[in-house]
Tab-separated table of N, CA and C in Angstrom:
chain	number	residue	atom	x	y	z
A	197	MET	N	18.990	21.004	-13.740
A	197	MET	CA	17.864	19.987	-13.939
A	197	MET	C	17.864	19.432	-15.039
A	198	THR	N	18.055	18.463	-15.341
A	198	THR	CA	17.869	17.387	-16.714
A	198	THR	C	16.782	17.698	-16.896
A	199	GLU	N	15.736	17.213	-17.880
A	199	GLU	CA	14.893	16.957	-18.516
A	199	GLU	C	14.257	15.941	-17.345
A	200	LEU	N	14.964	14.319	-17.394
A	200	LEU	CA	14.581	13.273	-17.010
A	200	LEU	C	14.024	13.921	-15.729
A	201	LEU	N	14.845	14.289	-15.117
A	201	LEU	CA	14.420	14.944	-13.521
A	201	LEU	C	12.834	15.430	-13.452
A	202	ILE	N	12.988	16.757	-14.721
A	202	ILE	CA	11.579	17.423	-14.645
A	202	ILE	C	11.190	16.618	-15.270
A	203	PHE	N	11.035	15.483	-15.929
A	203	PHE	CA	9.811	14.782	-16.622
A	203	PHE	C	8.916	13.928	-14.985
A	204	GLY	N	10.205	13.215	-14.255
A	204	GLY	CA	9.917	11.978	-13.356
A	204	GLY	C	9.025	12.921	-12.501
A	205	LEU	N	9.205	14.382	-11.514
A	205	LEU	CA	9.047	14.592	-10.619
A	205	LEU	C	7.581	15.628	-11.200
A	206	TYR	N	6.961	15.966	-12.569
A	206	TYR	CA	5.881	15.934	-12.742
A	206	TYR	C	5.018	14.840	-12.720
A	207	VAL	N	5.496	13.663	-13.674
A	207	VAL	CA	4.577	12.747	-13.211
A	207	VAL	C	4.046	12.277	-11.198
A	208	PHE	N	5.280	12.220	-11.061
A	208	PHE	CA	5.195	11.975	-8.997
A	208	PHE	C	4.548	13.604	-8.580
A	209	VAL	N	4.062	14.230	-8.913
A	209	VAL	CA	2.852	15.389	-8.630
A	209	VAL	C	1.950	15.184	-9.112
A	210	LEU	N	1.799	14.456	-10.489
A	210	LEU	CA	0.622	14.214	-11.305
A	210	LEU	C	-0.223	12.809	-10.574
A	211	ALA	N	0.836	11.879	-10.030
A	211	ALA	CA	-0.023	10.719	-9.316
A	211	ALA	C	-0.317	10.913	-8.044
A	212	VAL	N	0.308	11.893	-7.219
A	212	VAL	CA	-0.334	12.136	-6.002
A	212	VAL	C	-1.928	12.993	-6.206
A	213	PHE	N	-1.574	14.053	-7.439
A	213	PHE	CA	-2.784	14.198	-7.544
A	213	PHE	C	-3.947	13.542	-7.875
A	214	VAL	N	-3.810	12.754	-8.886
A	214	VAL	CA	-4.693	11.563	-8.950
A	214	VAL	C	-4.849	10.489	-7.852
A	215	GLY	N	-3.890	10.205	-7.422
A	215	GLY	CA	-3.810	9.127	-6.361
A	215	GLY	C	-5.570	9.368	-5.157
A	216	PHE	N	-5.137	11.010	-4.697
A	216	PHE	CA	-5.705	11.271	-3.743
A	216	PHE	C	-7.291	11.908	-4.403
A	217	GLN	N	-7.508	12.190	-5.258
A	217	GLN	CA	-8.898	12.594	-6.055
A	217	GLN	C	-9.378	11.163	-5.775
A	218	VAL	N	-8.919	10.190	-6.814
A	218	VAL	CA	-9.259	8.721	-6.351
A	218	VAL	C	-9.571	8.208	-5.041
A	219	ILE	N	-8.846	8.225	-4.303
A	219	ILE	CA	-9.162	7.739	-3.092
A	219	ILE	C	-10.120	8.253	-2.265
A	220	SER	N	-9.633	9.746	-2.320
A	220	SER	CA	-10.814	10.681	-1.493
A	220	SER	C	-12.918	10.546	-2.614
A	221	LYS	N	-13.152	9.933	-3.262
A	221	LYS	CA	-14.156	9.125	-3.652
A	221	LYS	C	-14.834	8.004	-3.222
A	222	VAL	N	-14.042	7.655	-2.960
A	222	VAL	CA	-14.617	6.119	-2.790
A	222	VAL	C	-15.365	6.424	-1.517
A	223	PRO	N	-16.585	5.364	-1.776
A	223	PRO	CA	-17.937	5.476	-0.738
A	223	PRO	C	-17.331	4.403	0.683
A	224	PRO	N	-17.420	4.973	1.232
A	224	PRO	CA	-17.218	3.921	2.429
A	224	PRO	C	-17.790	2.367	2.407
A	225	LEU	N	-18.571	2.137	1.713
A	225	LEU	CA	-18.701	0.668	1.470
A	225	LEU	C	-17.432	-0.060	0.655
A	226	LEU	N	-16.767	0.658	-0.079
A	226	LEU	CA	-15.872	0.349	-0.618
A	226	LEU	C	-14.623	0.390	-0.242
A	227	HIS	N	-13.982	0.402	1.129
A	227	HIS	CA	-13.216	0.822	1.390
A	227	HIS	C	-12.713	-0.652	1.978
A	228	THR	N	-13.572	-1.991	2.020
A	228	THR	CA	-12.438	-2.967	2.139
A	228	THR	C	-12.130	-3.557	1.213
A	229	PRO	N	-12.943	-3.639	-0.042
A	229	PRO	CA	-12.421	-4.316	-1.250
A	229	PRO	C	-11.349	-3.577	-1.607
A	230	LEU	N	-11.416	-2.580	-1.352
A	230	LEU	CA	-10.162	-1.479	-1.744
A	230	LEU	C	-9.062	-2.072	-1.265
A	231	MET	N	-8.612	-1.977	0.335
A	231	MET	CA	-8.272	-2.602	1.246
A	231	MET	C	-7.359	-3.864	0.550
A	232	SER	N	-8.314	-4.621	0.420
A	232	SER	CA	-7.414	-5.766	-0.316
A	232	SER	C	-7.075	-5.753	-1.317
A	233	ALA	N	-7.509	-5.234	-2.333
A	233	ALA	CA	-6.804	-4.453	-3.193
A	233	ALA	C	-5.256	-4.223	-3.114
A	234	THR	N	-5.592	-3.677	-2.293
A	234	THR	CA	-3.854	-2.466	-2.016
A	234	THR	C	-2.644	-4.373	-1.493
A	235	ASN	N	-3.850	-4.664	-0.846
A	235	ASN	CA	-2.980	-5.461	-0.139
A	235	ASN	C	-2.066	-6.863	-0.706
A	236	ALA	N	-3.016	-7.051	-1.725
A	236	ALA	CA	-2.474	-7.465	-2.796
A	236	ALA	C	-1.311	-6.914	-3.781
A	237	ILE	N	-1.146	-5.921	-3.681
A	237	ILE	CA	-0.385	-5.085	-4.684
A	237	ILE	C	0.717	-5.051	-3.273
A	238	SER	N	0.735	-4.901	-1.912
A	238	SER	CA	2.111	-4.811	-1.567
A	238	SER	C	2.819	-6.344	-1.234
A	239	GLY	N	1.532	-7.191	-1.595
A	239	GLY	CA	2.467	-8.992	-1.460
A	239	GLY	C	3.449	-8.571	-2.492
A	240	ILE	N	2.858	-7.964	-3.999
A	240	ILE	CA	3.962	-8.094	-5.162
A	240	ILE	C	5.076	-7.348	-4.925
A	241	SER	N	5.056	-6.101	-4.057
A	241	SER	CA	6.184	-5.225	-3.815
A	241	SER	C	6.932	-6.011	-2.730
A	242	LEU	N	6.282	-6.858	-1.467
A	242	LEU	CA	7.455	-7.463	-0.686
A	242	LEU	C	8.517	-8.541	-1.785
A	243	VAL	N	7.567	-9.261	-2.752
A	243	VAL	CA	8.122	-10.258	-3.578
A	243	VAL	C	9.432	-9.754	-4.542
A	244	GLY	N	9.182	-8.442	-4.708
A	244	GLY	CA	9.921	-7.784	-5.513
A	244	GLY	C	11.482	-7.300	-4.514
A	245	SER	N	11.126	-7.014	-3.385
A	245	SER	CA	12.132	-6.685	-2.524
A	245	SER	C	13.042	-7.787	-2.111
A	246	LEU	N	12.135	-8.856	-1.891
A	246	LEU	CA	13.016	-10.236	-1.331
A	246	LEU	C	14.013	-10.158	-2.491
A	247	VAL	N	13.420	-10.585	-3.586
A	247	VAL	CA	14.634	-10.199	-5.060
A	247	VAL	C	15.603	-9.348	-4.651
A	248	SER	N	15.189	-8.172	-4.346
A	248	SER	CA	16.486	-7.342	-4.508
A	248	SER	C	17.345	-7.462	-3.243
A	249	ALA	N	16.645	-8.277	-2.458
A	249	ALA	CA	17.829	-8.140	-1.211
A	249	ALA	C	18.421	-9.195	-1.097
A	250	GLY	N	18.160	-10.548	-1.712
A	250	GLY	CA	18.741	-11.499	-1.451
A	250	GLY	C	19.663	-12.057	-3.311
A	251	GLY	N	19.518	-10.607	-3.861
A	251	GLY	CA	19.937	-10.769	-5.476
A	251	GLY	C	21.403	-10.841	-5.458
A	252	ASN	N	21.628	-10.374	-4.260
A	252	ASN	CA	23.527	-10.532	-4.011
A	252	ASN	C	24.438	-9.872	-5.077
A	253	PHE	N	24.119	-8.824	-5.714
A	253	PHE	CA	23.959	-7.642	-6.581
A	253	PHE	C	25.161	-6.908	-6.307
A	254	ASN	N	24.808	-6.298	-5.326
A	254	ASN	CA	26.096	-5.363	-4.180
A	254	ASN	C	25.565	-4.960	-2.674
A	255	SER	N	26.488	-4.386	-1.864
A	255	SER	CA	25.970	-3.960	-0.958
A	255	SER	C	24.491	-3.469	-0.585
A	256	VAL	N	24.575	-2.203	-1.199
A	256	VAL	CA	23.683	-1.049	-1.699
A	256	VAL	C	22.484	-1.696	-1.765
A	257	SER	N	22.383	-2.152	-3.034
A	257	SER	CA	21.166	-3.192	-2.979
A	257	SER	C	20.566	-4.116	-1.907
A	258	THR	N	21.779	-5.002	-1.393
A	258	THR	CA	21.326	-5.390	-0.220
A	258	THR	C	20.430	-4.706	0.879
A	259	VAL	N	21.077	-3.716	1.166
A	259	VAL	CA	20.638	-3.066	2.514
A	259	VAL	C	19.570	-2.350	1.908
A	260	LEU	N	19.498	-1.993	0.513
A	260	LEU	CA	18.228	-1.013	0.289
A	260	LEU	C	16.993	-2.582	0.369
A	261	GLY	N	17.270	-3.092	-0.440
A	261	GLY	CA	16.140	-4.327	-0.276
A	261	GLY	C	15.776	-4.243	1.085
A	262	PHE	N	16.820	-5.062	1.933
A	262	PHE	CA	16.456	-5.141	3.480
A	262	PHE	C	15.438	-4.261	3.830
A	263	ILE	N	15.830	-3.002	3.685
A	263	ILE	CA	14.595	-2.070	4.313
A	263	ILE	C	13.521	-1.803	3.307
A	264	ALA	N	13.318	-2.101	2.357
A	264	ALA	CA	12.228	-2.773	1.741
A	264	ALA	C	11.425	-3.570	2.037
A	265	VAL	N	11.885	-4.969	2.332
A	265	VAL	CA	11.212	-6.004	2.416
A	265	VAL	C	11.028	-5.437	4.024
A	266	THR	N	11.172	-4.923	4.809
A	266	THR	CA	11.008	-4.637	6.159
A	266	THR	C	9.730	-3.583	6.320
A	267	ALA	N	9.464	-2.500	5.260
A	267	ALA	CA	8.071	-2.058	5.232
A	267	ALA	C	7.346	-2.041	4.315
A	268	ALA	N	7.488	-3.568	3.627
A	268	ALA	CA	6.430	-3.702	2.872
A	268	ALA	C	5.869	-5.095	3.898
A	269	THR	N	6.621	-5.480	4.564
A	269	THR	CA	6.004	-6.580	5.668
A	269	THR	C	5.159	-5.591	6.701
A	270	ILE	N	5.726	-4.553	6.921
A	270	ILE	CA	4.752	-3.653	7.859
A	270	ILE	C	3.370	-2.952	7.511
A	271	ASN	N	3.300	-2.926	6.049
A	271	ASN	CA	2.122	-2.526	4.997
A	271	ASN	C	1.139	-3.547	4.799
A	272	VAL	N	1.986	-4.948	4.772
A	272	VAL	CA	0.679	-5.391	4.295
A	272	VAL	C	0.274	-6.303	5.530
A	273	VAL	N	1.182	-6.357	7.046
A	273	VAL	CA	0.756	-6.458	8.272
A	273	VAL	C	-0.366	-6.133	8.284
A	274	GLY	N	0.263	-5.128	8.387
A	274	GLY	CA	-1.191	-3.489	8.946
A	274	GLY	C	-2.235	-3.771	7.852
A	275	GLY	N	-2.248	-3.803	6.952
A	275	GLY	CA	-3.357	-3.334	5.340
A	275	GLY	C	-4.472	-4.843	6.245
A	276	PHE	N	-3.631	-5.925	6.286
A	276	PHE	CA	-4.226	-7.011	6.846
A	276	PHE	C	-5.206	-6.812	7.855
A	277	MET	N	-4.477	-6.651	9.324
A	277	MET	CA	-5.309	-5.879	10.365
A	277	MET	C	-6.092	-4.949	10.196
A	278	ILE	N	-6.019	-4.021	9.316
A	278	ILE	CA	-7.440	-2.978	9.344
A	278	ILE	C	-8.457	-3.451	8.155
A	279	THR	N	-8.534	-4.313	7.270
A	279	THR	CA	-9.453	-5.149	6.308
A	279	THR	C	-9.700	-6.115	7.436
A	280	ASP	N	-9.272	-7.061	8.632
A	280	ASP	CA	-9.717	-7.385	9.492
A	280	ASP	C	-10.654	-6.816	9.996
A	281	ARG	N	-10.418	-5.504	10.719
A	281	ARG	CA	-10.901	-4.569	11.629
A	281	ARG	C	-12.430	-4.180	10.997
A	282	MET	N	-12.043	-3.754	9.788
A	282	MET	CA	-13.366	-3.535	9.004
A	282	MET	C	-14.753	-4.213	8.553
A	283	LEU	N	-14.218	-5.636	8.835
A	283	LEU	CA	-15.116	-6.787	8.400
A	283	LEU	C	-15.771	-7.288	9.282
A	284	LYS	N	-15.279	-7.320	10.749
A	284	LYS	CA	-15.445	-7.500	11.825
A	284	LYS	C	-16.663	-6.542	12.267
A	285	MET	N	-16.689	-4.956	11.135
A	285	MET	CA	-17.894	-3.955	11.865
A	285	MET	C	-18.981	-4.940	11.299
A	286	PHE	N	-18.855	-5.520	10.042
A	286	PHE	CA	-20.083	-5.227	9.228
A	286	PHE	C	-20.751	-7.355	9.438
A	287	LYS	N	-20.074	-7.893	10.530
A	287	LYS	CA	-20.828	-9.569	11.235
A	287	LYS	C	-22.427	-8.320	12.244
A	288	LYS	N	-22.934	-9.689	12.104
A	288	LYS	CA	-24.055	-9.342	12.675
A	288	LYS	C	-23.927	-10.449	14.247
A	289	GLY	N	-24.539	-9.817	15.253
A	289	GLY	CA	-24.405	-10.597	16.329
A	289	GLY	C	-25.025	-9.634	17.367
A	290	LYS	N	-24.951	-9.718	18.831
A	290	LYS	CA	-24.901	-8.602	19.840
A	290	LYS	C	-23.932	-7.783	19.906
A	291	PRO	N	-23.747	-6.766	20.061
A	291	PRO	CA	-22.810	-5.769	20.627
A	291	PRO	C	-22.049	-6.393	22.070
A	292	GLY	N	-20.278	-6.754	21.742
A	292	GLY	CA	-19.905	-6.896	22.773
A	292	GLY	C	-19.615	-8.250	23.030
A	293	ALA	N	-20.664	-9.145	22.202
A	293	ALA	CA	-20.616	-10.909	22.408
A	293	ALA	C	-19.175	-11.016	21.337
A	294	LYS	N	-18.740	-12.428	21.858
A	294	LYS	CA	-17.172	-12.391	21.266
A	294	LYS	C	-17.562	-13.389	19.991
A	295	SER	N	-17.029	-13.495	19.023
A	295	SER	CA	-17.792	-14.598	18.001
A	295	SER	C	-16.171	-15.196	17.865
């Protein structure tokens, strides 16, 4: 294994551990703003994957870019659906009443 690969694995494991610790400590009241922030980050990755897919570099980057566009789109749409559902929990009104 090269030093670069070992360093990359070290950074990945450290990022997973720190990410888990940060997310697990978030109180439920802050989940909606946190989801909105992650939706914005997913939107940025969607733009990057569009550039990769449409850059016409080679066929591998186009295929990987298409896969990235698909995954990022699913992530953005799912994130907005979850955020909308969470925001509906905070609306006042009669239970079962449509707004």
